[in-house]
Amino acid sequence: MYATTSNTPAPADVGVWLSAEHVMPLDDGHYALRAMRCRHCSQVVFPASDICPFCLSEDCAALPLHGSANLYSATKLHNGPKRWVVPYAIGYADFANGVRLFAKLSAAESREGPWRMDHPVRLVVVREAAAGEQPERFRYFLDEAAS
Amino acid sequence: MKSSDQRPVAVLGTGIVPFGKFPDVSVPHLARPAVIEALRESGLERSDIESIYCGSALSGMMSGQRIARETGLTGIPIVNCENACSSGATAFREAIAAIGSGLIDYAVVIGVEKLTRLKGGMLPLDEEDIEVANGMMMPALYAMRAQRYLHDHGHTARDLAAVSVKSRKHGAMTPYAQFRETTTLEEVLNSRAIADPLTLLQCCPTGDGAAAVVVGPADATRKGEHTPIRVAGSHLASGRFISGFRDMTVPEITVRCAGELYEESGFGPQDLDVIECHDAFTIAELLYYEALGICDRGEAPKLLHDGVTSLGGKHVVNPSGGMLSKGHPVGASGAAQIVEIVRQLQGRCGERQVADAKVGLTHVTGGGTAGFDHGACCIHLFAR
């Protein structure tokens, strides 16, 4: 069902669905999330918007989010919204281009135990092909960095 | 106009109901005893009250009017304030601004919330928010702050749990607290995991509650049974949107709000005898020691362990037991803090009385929104 950017299966209930405008195809066939950098005030924002929310400039450049990032903080939740399967983990990851991304992690814990701060993780973008009246759509999560 | 440039305002009467779970009590009936108690303490007639300011986040439309119907206060201007966890404090600020400017003389301020309407569980957040849609919950936000704080400063989960032990010790002496039994570090640490490293007893309980105060000019002829307590400063801040990196262990909205209030009022953290702060989770209280300036960064556990913030200490924090013992009926909490601090400064708090308390501070913040430390923060200073 899914064409993913890795061999890691998407967590069953991973969060929000994004439309195609929020991703950028990469040369290797995978996808990046579309963030933006304002050419006027240099602020970076995800998700990208048509207007910079800081200075209202419309002169914004697309900024791809993909690959490795630094896990700033994370937690394993044992309670969650009713539609979420617990336990699950969420965290913030910092990309070298200045964007901090909040996302679900691929599992409640990493292979070595609790997710470790200041360790690398990688962004995985998952594509679901169009089906009937449902256009293609995307979601994302953070996974362990390739060893 | 700064609050310090306005006509001085004082709290003339206070009222509060026991916090707990009361699914069969309506929102107006929840608030009614608090309003009647505050009116009685003030010594004013109902006809003296010119306006009502009612803070609530989840009580539905016109909670102030619905309460007025049950308390003989209909027909006067009513302002309903929603500002997440700062709703009650924001209502208070609006009232003192109206009195301070001379628009009115006397007002009733109410904070009320009935979380049992939500049928249990965690506070619902706006699903339009991309972080909420991706699994964010308020306990998770604080848990990530805690993870980073422990990581950066080498503290442990026991340091967090000690906040709950102190809270329950204070709460056991508070007639209107929801939890009135003491606890131990082991009980806190062994309670059910919620969001690592936070356990159940490190999270404020859900619940219902209401508090009210009557406010008026500080120089008015005293009619009530207790000494009026002057509002020495009032400040409201909203969150600043930051999309890049931020230090989650520095609650910038509280740092900014407190700093501006200290500058405006002439008081500083060294002056604070008693504080009611937003201890929705154990980590929050520690971070707010630092954000309010009563200790340096990374030093909050030492302050706690040294007893500085416990009864008998120099800066007593949450003598009521705070949200961890009272519960956090969102819109009520800010008003409840004000009731506690005013009564502390009046010397009426019995075995949890802070000795010779002269200056007190209330602090609420809240609202989980992507890109913000918090949505709103409201801090008040009181002095006798």
Coordinates of C-alpha atoms in Angstrom, one line a residue:
Chain A
M1 CA 0.0 0.0 0.0
Y2 CA 2.8 2.4 0.9
A3 CA 5.8 3.5 -1.0
T4 CA 8.2 4.6 1.7
T5 CA 11.6 6.1 1.7
S6 CA 13.0 3.2 3.7
N7 CA 12.3 -0.4 4.6
T8 CA 10.9 0.7 7.9
P9 CA 7.1 0.1 8.0
A10 CA 5.1 3.2 9.0
P11 CA 3.7 3.0 12.5
A12 CA 0.1 2.0 12.2
D13 CA -1.5 5.2 13.5
V14 CA 1.1 7.7 12.7
G15 CA -0.4 11.2 12.7
V16 CA -1.4 13.8 10.2
W17 CA -1.8 13.3 6.5
L18 CA -0.3 15.9 4.2
S19 CA -1.2 16.7 0.6
A20 CA 1.3 16.7 -2.2
E21 CA 2.0 20.4 -1.9
H22 CA 3.7 19.7 1.5
V23 CA 6.4 17.4 0.1
M24 CA 9.2 17.7 -2.5
P25 CA 10.3 14.8 -4.6
L26 CA 14.0 14.0 -4.4
D27 CA 16.3 12.8 -7.2
D28 CA 16.5 9.3 -5.6
G29 CA 12.8 8.8 -5.8
H30 CA 12.2 9.5 -2.1
Y31 CA 10.4 12.5 -0.7
A32 CA 11.3 15.4 1.5
L33 CA 8.9 17.5 3.6
R34 CA 8.5 21.0 2.2
A35 CA 9.6 23.7 4.7
M36 CA 10.5 27.2 3.7
R37 CA 13.0 30.0 4.3
C38 CA 11.8 33.6 4.0
R39 CA 14.2 35.5 1.7
H40 CA 13.3 38.7 3.5
C41 CA 13.8 37.8 7.2
S42 CA 15.5 34.4 6.8
Q43 CA 13.1 32.7 9.2
V44 CA 12.6 29.0 8.5
V45 CA 9.1 27.5 8.8
F46 CA 7.4 24.1 8.6
P47 CA 4.9 23.5 7.1
A48 CA 5.7 25.9 4.3
S49 CA 3.2 28.7 3.8
D50 CA 2.6 31.2 1.0
I51 CA 3.3 34.1 3.4
C52 CA 6.1 34.3 5.9
P53 CA 4.3 34.4 9.3
F54 CA 7.1 36.5 10.8
C55 CA 7.3 39.4 8.3
L56 CA 4.4 38.7 5.9
S57 CA 6.8 38.6 2.9
E58 CA 5.6 36.5 0.0
D59 CA 9.2 36.0 -1.2
C60 CA 9.8 32.5 0.3
A61 CA 12.0 29.7 -0.9
A62 CA 11.2 26.1 -0.5
L63 CA 13.5 24.3 1.9
P64 CA 13.6 20.5 1.8
L65 CA 13.6 18.5 5.0
H66 CA 15.0 15.0 4.6
G67 CA 17.7 12.8 6.0
S68 CA 19.4 13.0 9.3
A69 CA 18.5 15.3 12.2
N70 CA 19.5 15.6 15.9
L71 CA 16.9 14.3 18.4
Y72 CA 16.5 17.3 20.8
S73 CA 14.0 15.7 23.2
A74 CA 11.5 12.8 23.2
T75 CA 9.0 11.0 25.4
K76 CA 7.3 7.7 25.5
L77 CA 3.6 8.1 26.1
H78 CA 1.6 5.5 28.0
N79 CA -1.7 7.5 27.6
G80 CA -2.9 9.1 24.5
P81 CA -5.8 10.3 22.5
K82 CA -8.4 7.6 22.1
R83 CA -7.5 6.7 18.5
W84 CA -3.8 6.3 19.3
V85 CA -2.2 3.0 20.2
V86 CA -0.1 3.3 23.3
P87 CA 2.7 3.2 24.1
Y88 CA 4.1 5.5 21.4
A89 CA 6.9 8.0 21.3
I90 CA 7.1 11.5 20.0
G91 CA 10.0 13.9 19.8
Y92 CA 11.6 17.0 18.4
A93 CA 14.4 16.7 15.8
D94 CA 16.7 19.6 14.8
F95 CA 17.8 19.7 11.1
A96 CA 21.0 21.4 10.1
N97 CA 19.0 24.0 8.1
G98 CA 17.5 25.4 11.3
V99 CA 14.1 23.7 11.3
R100 CA 12.9 21.8 14.4
L101 CA 10.4 19.2 13.5
F102 CA 7.9 17.5 15.8
A103 CA 7.0 14.0 14.8
K104 CA 6.1 10.6 16.0
L105 CA 9.0 8.2 16.4
S106 CA 8.9 4.9 14.6
A107 CA 8.5 2.9 17.8
A108 CA 7.9 3.4 21.5
E109 CA 11.6 2.8 22.1
S110 CA 14.7 2.5 19.8
R111 CA 16.4 -0.9 19.4
E112 CA 18.8 0.0 22.2
G113 CA 16.1 1.2 24.6
P114 CA 14.6 4.7 25.3
W115 CA 15.3 7.2 22.6
R116 CA 18.4 9.2 23.4
M117 CA 18.7 12.9 23.2
D118 CA 21.4 14.4 21.1
H119 CA 21.6 11.3 18.9
P120 CA 20.8 11.2 15.2
V121 CA 17.5 10.2 13.8
R122 CA 16.3 10.3 10.2
L123 CA 13.1 11.5 8.7
V124 CA 11.0 9.0 6.8
V125 CA 8.3 10.3 4.5
V126 CA 5.6 7.8 3.5
R127 CA 3.5 8.1 0.3
E128 CA 0.1 6.6 -0.1
A129 CA -0.9 6.3 -3.7
A130 CA -4.1 7.9 -5.0
A131 CA -7.1 5.5 -4.6
G132 CA -10.5 6.4 -6.1
E133 CA -11.4 10.0 -5.2
Q134 CA -8.6 10.0 -2.5
P135 CA -5.6 11.8 -4.0
E136 CA -2.1 10.7 -3.1
R137 CA -1.1 11.8 0.4
F138 CA 1.9 11.7 2.6
R139 CA 2.8 11.3 6.3
Y140 CA 6.1 11.2 8.1
F141 CA 7.9 10.0 11.2
L142 CA 11.3 9.9 12.7
D143 CA 13.3 6.6 12.7
E144 CA 16.6 5.4 13.9
A145 CA 19.6 6.7 11.9
A146 CA 21.0 4.1 9.6
S147 CA 23.7 2.2 11.4
Chain B
M1 CA -0.9 52.4 30.5
K2 CA 1.1 50.5 33.1
S3 CA -0.8 49.0 36.0
S4 CA 1.5 51.0 38.2
D5 CA 0.2 54.2 36.7
Q6 CA -3.4 53.4 37.4
R7 CA -5.6 54.0 40.5
P8 CA -4.5 51.4 43.1
V9 CA -6.8 48.4 43.2
A10 CA -7.3 45.9 46.1
V11 CA -9.0 42.6 46.6
L12 CA -11.8 43.1 49.1
G13 CA -13.3 39.7 49.3
T14 CA -12.5 36.1 48.4
G15 CA -14.4 32.9 47.9
I16 CA -13.5 29.3 46.8
V17 CA -15.2 25.9 46.8
P18 CA -13.5 22.6 47.4
F19 CA -11.9 21.3 44.2
G20 CA -12.8 17.8 43.2
K21 CA -15.0 15.8 40.8
F22 CA -18.7 16.9 40.9
P23 CA -20.3 15.7 37.6
D24 CA -23.8 16.3 39.0
V25 CA -23.2 20.0 39.8
S26 CA -23.8 22.5 37.1
V27 CA -21.2 25.2 36.3
P28 CA -23.3 28.0 37.8
H29 CA -24.0 26.0 40.9
L30 CA -20.3 25.2 41.2
A31 CA -19.4 28.9 41.2
R32 CA -22.3 30.2 43.3
P33 CA -20.8 29.5 46.8
A34 CA -17.5 31.1 45.8
V35 CA -19.3 34.3 44.5
I36 CA -21.5 34.5 47.6
E37 CA -18.5 34.0 49.9
A38 CA -16.5 36.7 48.1
L39 CA -19.4 39.1 48.3
R40 CA -20.0 38.5 52.0
E41 CA -16.3 39.0 52.8
S42 CA -16.2 42.3 50.9
G43 CA -19.0 43.7 52.9
L44 CA -20.5 45.3 49.7
E45 CA -24.0 45.1 48.6
R46 CA -24.8 43.3 45.3
S47 CA -26.0 46.6 44.0
D48 CA -22.4 48.0 44.4
I49 CA -21.1 45.5 41.9
E50 CA -20.8 47.2 38.5
S51 CA -19.4 44.4 36.4
I52 CA -18.5 40.7 36.3
Y53 CA -15.4 39.2 34.7
C54 CA -15.6 35.4 34.3
G55 CA -12.7 33.2 33.3
S56 CA -13.4 29.8 31.9
A57 CA -11.9 27.8 29.0
L58 CA -14.4 25.0 28.5
S59 CA -17.6 25.9 30.3
G60 CA -19.5 27.0 27.1
M61 CA -20.9 30.3 26.2
M62 CA -21.8 33.0 28.7
S63 CA -20.7 31.2 31.8
G64 CA -20.6 34.6 33.6
Q65 CA -24.3 35.3 32.8
R66 CA -25.3 31.8 33.9
I67 CA -23.5 32.3 37.2
A68 CA -25.0 35.8 37.5
R69 CA -28.5 34.3 37.2
E70 CA -27.8 32.2 40.3
T71 CA -26.2 35.0 42.4
G72 CA -28.5 38.0 41.9
L73 CA -26.1 39.9 39.7
T74 CA -27.9 40.0 36.3
G75 CA -28.2 43.1 34.2
I76 CA -24.7 44.5 34.7
P77 CA -21.9 44.3 32.1
I78 CA -20.3 40.8 32.0
V79 CA -17.1 39.9 30.2
N80 CA -16.3 36.2 29.6
C81 CA -12.6 35.5 29.2
E82 CA -11.1 32.5 27.6
N83 CA -7.3 32.3 27.7
A84 CA -6.6 28.6 28.3
C85 CA -5.1 28.0 31.8
S86 CA -4.8 31.8 32.2
S87 CA -8.5 32.4 31.8
G88 CA -9.2 33.2 35.5
A89 CA -6.2 35.4 35.9
T90 CA -7.0 37.2 32.6
A91 CA -10.5 37.9 33.9
F92 CA -8.9 39.3 37.1
R93 CA -6.5 41.5 35.1
E94 CA -9.4 42.9 33.0
A95 CA -11.3 43.8 36.2
I96 CA -8.4 45.6 37.8
A97 CA -7.7 47.5 34.5
A98 CA -11.3 48.7 34.5
I99 CA -11.2 49.7 38.1
G100 CA -7.7 51.1 37.8
S101 CA -8.7 53.3 34.9
G102 CA -11.7 54.6 36.7
L103 CA -14.2 53.0 34.4
I104 CA -15.9 51.2 37.3
D105 CA -15.4 50.9 41.1
Y106 CA -16.3 47.4 42.0
A107 CA -16.3 44.1 40.2
V108 CA -16.7 40.4 40.8
V109 CA -14.1 38.2 39.2
I110 CA -14.9 34.5 38.8
G111 CA -12.8 31.5 37.6
V112 CA -14.7 28.4 37.0
E113 CA -14.3 25.0 35.2
K114 CA -16.1 21.7 35.2
L115 CA -13.7 19.2 33.6
T116 CA -15.9 16.3 34.5
R117 CA -18.0 17.4 31.5
L118 CA -15.2 15.9 29.4
K119 CA -15.8 12.4 30.9
G120 CA -12.2 12.0 32.0
G121 CA -8.9 11.7 30.2
M122 CA -6.4 14.4 29.3
L123 CA -7.2 17.9 28.3
P124 CA -8.4 18.1 24.7
L125 CA -6.2 20.2 22.4
D126 CA -7.0 21.6 19.0
E127 CA -6.7 19.0 16.3
E128 CA -6.0 21.6 13.7
D129 CA -2.6 22.0 15.3
I130 CA 0.0 20.0 13.4
E131 CA 1.7 18.8 16.6
V132 CA -1.5 17.8 18.2
A133 CA -2.5 15.9 15.1
N134 CA 0.8 14.1 15.3
G135 CA 0.3 12.9 18.9
M136 CA 1.1 15.8 21.1
M137 CA -0.6 16.0 24.6
M138 CA 0.1 18.4 27.4
P139 CA 1.8 15.8 29.6
A140 CA 4.0 14.9 26.6
L141 CA 5.1 18.6 26.2
Y142 CA 6.1 18.8 29.9
A143 CA 7.7 15.4 29.7
M144 CA 10.0 16.4 26.9
R145 CA 10.9 19.5 28.9
A146 CA 11.7 17.2 31.8
Q147 CA 13.8 14.9 29.7
R148 CA 15.8 17.7 28.4
Y149 CA 16.2 19.3 31.9
L150 CA 17.4 16.1 33.5
H151 CA 19.7 15.6 30.5
D152 CA 21.2 19.1 30.6
H153 CA 21.7 19.4 34.3
G154 CA 22.3 15.8 35.5
H155 CA 19.2 15.7 37.7
T156 CA 17.1 12.6 38.2
A157 CA 13.5 11.5 38.3
R158 CA 13.7 11.6 42.1
D159 CA 14.2 15.4 41.9
L160 CA 11.0 15.7 39.9
A161 CA 9.1 13.4 42.3
A162 CA 10.1 15.5 45.3
V163 CA 7.9 18.3 43.9
S164 CA 4.8 16.1 44.4
V165 CA 5.9 15.1 47.9
K166 CA 6.1 18.8 48.8
S167 CA 2.9 19.6 47.1
R168 CA 0.9 16.9 48.9
K169 CA 2.4 17.9 52.2
H170 CA 1.0 21.4 51.7
G171 CA -2.2 20.1 50.2
A172 CA -2.9 18.0 53.2
M173 CA -3.3 21.3 55.1
T174 CA -5.6 22.9 52.5
P175 CA -9.4 22.5 53.1
Y176 CA -10.2 23.0 49.5
A177 CA -7.5 20.7 48.0
Q178 CA -8.7 17.6 46.1
F179 CA -5.9 15.4 47.4
R180 CA -5.4 15.8 51.1
E181 CA -3.1 13.0 51.9
T182 CA 0.7 13.1 52.0
T183 CA 2.8 10.9 49.7
T184 CA 6.3 9.5 49.4
L185 CA 9.0 9.6 46.7
E186 CA 8.5 5.9 46.2
E187 CA 4.7 6.2 45.8
V188 CA 5.2 9.0 43.3
L189 CA 7.9 7.2 41.3
N190 CA 6.0 3.9 41.3
S191 CA 2.7 5.4 40.2
R192 CA 1.5 4.6 36.7
A193 CA 3.7 5.9 33.9
I194 CA 2.0 8.7 31.9
A195 CA 4.7 10.2 29.7
D196 CA 8.3 9.3 30.5
P197 CA 9.7 10.5 33.0
L198 CA 6.4 11.7 34.4
T199 CA 4.2 9.4 36.4
L200 CA 0.6 9.8 37.4
L201 CA 1.3 11.5 40.7
Q202 CA 3.5 14.0 38.9
C203 CA 0.5 15.2 36.8
C204 CA -2.2 17.5 38.1
P205 CA -5.5 15.6 38.5
T206 CA -8.5 16.6 36.5
G207 CA -11.4 18.0 38.3
D208 CA -14.0 20.8 38.9
G209 CA -13.6 24.0 40.8
A210 CA -14.4 27.7 41.2
A211 CA -13.1 30.7 42.9
A212 CA -14.1 34.3 43.1
V213 CA -12.9 37.6 44.3
V214 CA -14.4 41.1 44.8
V215 CA -12.1 43.9 43.7
G216 CA -12.4 47.7 44.1
P217 CA -10.3 50.9 44.7
A218 CA -7.6 50.4 47.3
D219 CA -8.5 53.7 49.0
A220 CA -12.2 52.9 49.4
T221 CA -13.7 52.8 52.8
R222 CA -13.3 49.4 54.2
K223 CA -16.5 47.5 54.6
G224 CA -15.3 43.9 54.8
E225 CA -14.1 41.7 57.6
H226 CA -10.5 41.3 56.3
T227 CA -7.8 43.7 55.4
P228 CA -7.9 44.6 51.7
I229 CA -4.9 43.4 49.8
R230 CA -3.4 45.7 47.2
V231 CA -2.7 44.5 43.7
A232 CA 1.0 45.5 43.3
G233 CA 1.3 44.5 39.7
S234 CA -0.5 42.8 36.8
H235 CA 1.0 41.5 33.6
L236 CA -0.3 39.4 30.7
A237 CA 2.0 38.0 28.0
S238 CA 1.2 35.9 25.0
G239 CA 3.6 33.4 23.4
R240 CA 6.1 34.3 20.8
F241 CA 6.1 32.1 17.7
I242 CA 9.5 30.5 17.2
S243 CA 9.8 27.9 14.4
G244 CA 13.5 27.1 14.8
F245 CA 15.5 25.8 17.7
R246 CA 14.5 26.7 21.2
D247 CA 15.6 25.7 24.7
M248 CA 12.6 23.9 26.1
T249 CA 13.9 24.2 29.7
V250 CA 13.6 28.0 29.5
P251 CA 9.9 29.0 29.5
E252 CA 10.4 32.2 27.7
I253 CA 6.8 33.5 28.1
T254 CA 7.1 33.3 31.9
V255 CA 10.6 34.8 31.9
R256 CA 9.4 37.7 29.8
C257 CA 6.2 38.2 31.7
A258 CA 7.8 38.1 35.1
G259 CA 10.7 40.3 34.0
E260 CA 8.3 43.0 32.7
L261 CA 6.2 42.8 35.8
Y262 CA 9.2 43.1 38.1
E263 CA 10.4 46.2 36.2
E264 CA 7.0 47.7 36.2
S265 CA 6.2 47.1 39.9
G266 CA 9.5 47.7 41.5
F267 CA 9.3 44.3 43.2
G268 CA 11.8 41.5 42.5
P269 CA 12.1 37.8 43.1
Q270 CA 14.0 38.5 46.3
D271 CA 10.8 40.1 47.7
L272 CA 8.5 37.1 47.2
D273 CA 7.4 35.5 50.5
V274 CA 4.8 33.3 48.9
I275 CA 4.1 32.1 45.4
E276 CA 1.3 30.2 43.7
C277 CA 2.8 29.0 40.4
H278 CA 1.6 26.8 37.5
D279 CA 2.6 23.4 38.8
A280 CA 0.5 21.4 36.3
F281 CA 3.4 18.9 36.3
T282 CA 6.3 18.4 38.6
I283 CA 8.9 19.7 36.0
A284 CA 6.8 22.8 35.6
E285 CA 7.3 24.0 39.2
L286 CA 11.1 23.5 39.0
L287 CA 11.3 25.4 35.7
Y288 CA 9.2 28.2 37.1
Y289 CA 11.5 28.6 40.1
E290 CA 14.1 29.5 37.6
A291 CA 11.9 31.5 35.2
L292 CA 10.5 33.6 38.1
G293 CA 14.1 34.3 39.2
I294 CA 14.2 32.8 42.6
C295 CA 17.2 30.6 41.6
D296 CA 19.6 30.2 38.8
R297 CA 19.3 27.8 35.9
G298 CA 19.7 24.2 36.9
E299 CA 19.5 25.1 40.6
A300 CA 15.8 24.4 41.2
P301 CA 16.1 20.9 42.7
K302 CA 18.6 22.3 45.2
L303 CA 16.2 25.0 46.2
L304 CA 13.5 22.4 46.6
H305 CA 15.6 20.0 48.6
D306 CA 16.9 22.8 50.8
G307 CA 13.4 23.6 51.8
V308 CA 13.4 27.1 50.5
T309 CA 10.1 26.6 48.7
S310 CA 8.4 24.5 51.4
L311 CA 6.5 26.0 54.4
G312 CA 9.1 27.6 56.6
G313 CA 11.3 28.5 53.7
K314 CA 12.2 31.9 52.3
H315 CA 10.1 31.6 49.1
V316 CA 7.2 29.3 49.9
V317 CA 5.8 27.9 46.6
N318 CA 2.3 26.6 46.3
P319 CA 1.3 26.5 50.0
S320 CA -2.2 25.4 48.8
G321 CA -0.7 22.3 47.4
G322 CA -0.9 23.9 43.9
M323 CA -2.5 22.2 40.9
L324 CA -0.8 18.9 41.8
S325 CA -3.0 18.7 44.9
K326 CA -6.0 20.8 44.1
G327 CA -6.4 19.7 40.5
H328 CA -6.4 22.1 37.6
P329 CA -9.9 23.1 36.5
V330 CA -8.4 25.2 33.8
G331 CA -10.3 28.5 34.1
A332 CA -10.6 28.3 37.9
S333 CA -7.0 27.9 38.7
G334 CA -5.8 31.5 38.2
A335 CA -8.6 32.8 40.5
A336 CA -7.9 30.1 43.1
Q337 CA -4.3 31.1 43.2
I338 CA -5.4 34.7 43.9
V339 CA -7.7 33.6 46.7
E340 CA -4.8 31.7 48.3
I341 CA -2.3 34.5 48.1
V342 CA -4.7 37.1 49.3
R343 CA -5.6 34.9 52.3
Q344 CA -1.9 34.2 53.0
L345 CA -1.2 38.0 53.1
Q346 CA -4.2 38.4 55.4
G347 CA -2.8 35.7 57.7
R348 CA -5.8 33.5 57.5
C349 CA -4.3 30.2 56.4
G350 CA -4.1 28.3 59.6
E351 CA -1.4 25.5 59.7
R352 CA -0.3 26.3 56.2
Q353 CA 0.2 30.0 56.9
V354 CA 3.4 31.5 55.6
A355 CA 4.8 33.4 58.5
D356 CA 4.6 37.2 58.1
A357 CA 3.9 37.0 54.4
K358 CA 4.0 40.5 53.0
V359 CA 4.4 40.0 49.2
G360 CA 2.9 37.3 47.1
L361 CA 2.8 36.3 43.5
T362 CA 0.4 34.3 41.3
H363 CA 1.5 32.7 38.0
V364 CA -0.5 30.8 35.4
T365 CA 0.5 30.0 31.9
G366 CA -0.9 27.6 29.4
G367 CA -2.2 26.6 26.0
G368 CA -0.4 24.0 23.9
T369 CA 0.2 25.4 20.4
A370 CA 2.9 24.5 17.9
G371 CA 5.7 27.0 17.8
F372 CA 4.9 28.6 21.2
D373 CA 6.4 27.9 24.6
H374 CA 2.8 28.6 25.8
G375 CA -0.1 30.6 24.5
A376 CA -0.7 32.8 27.5
C377 CA 0.9 33.7 30.8
C378 CA -0.6 36.0 33.5
I379 CA 1.2 37.0 36.6
H380 CA 0.0 39.1 39.5
L381 CA 1.8 40.6 42.5
F382 CA 0.0 41.4 45.8
A383 CA 1.3 43.3 48.8
R384 CA 0.1 44.3 52.2

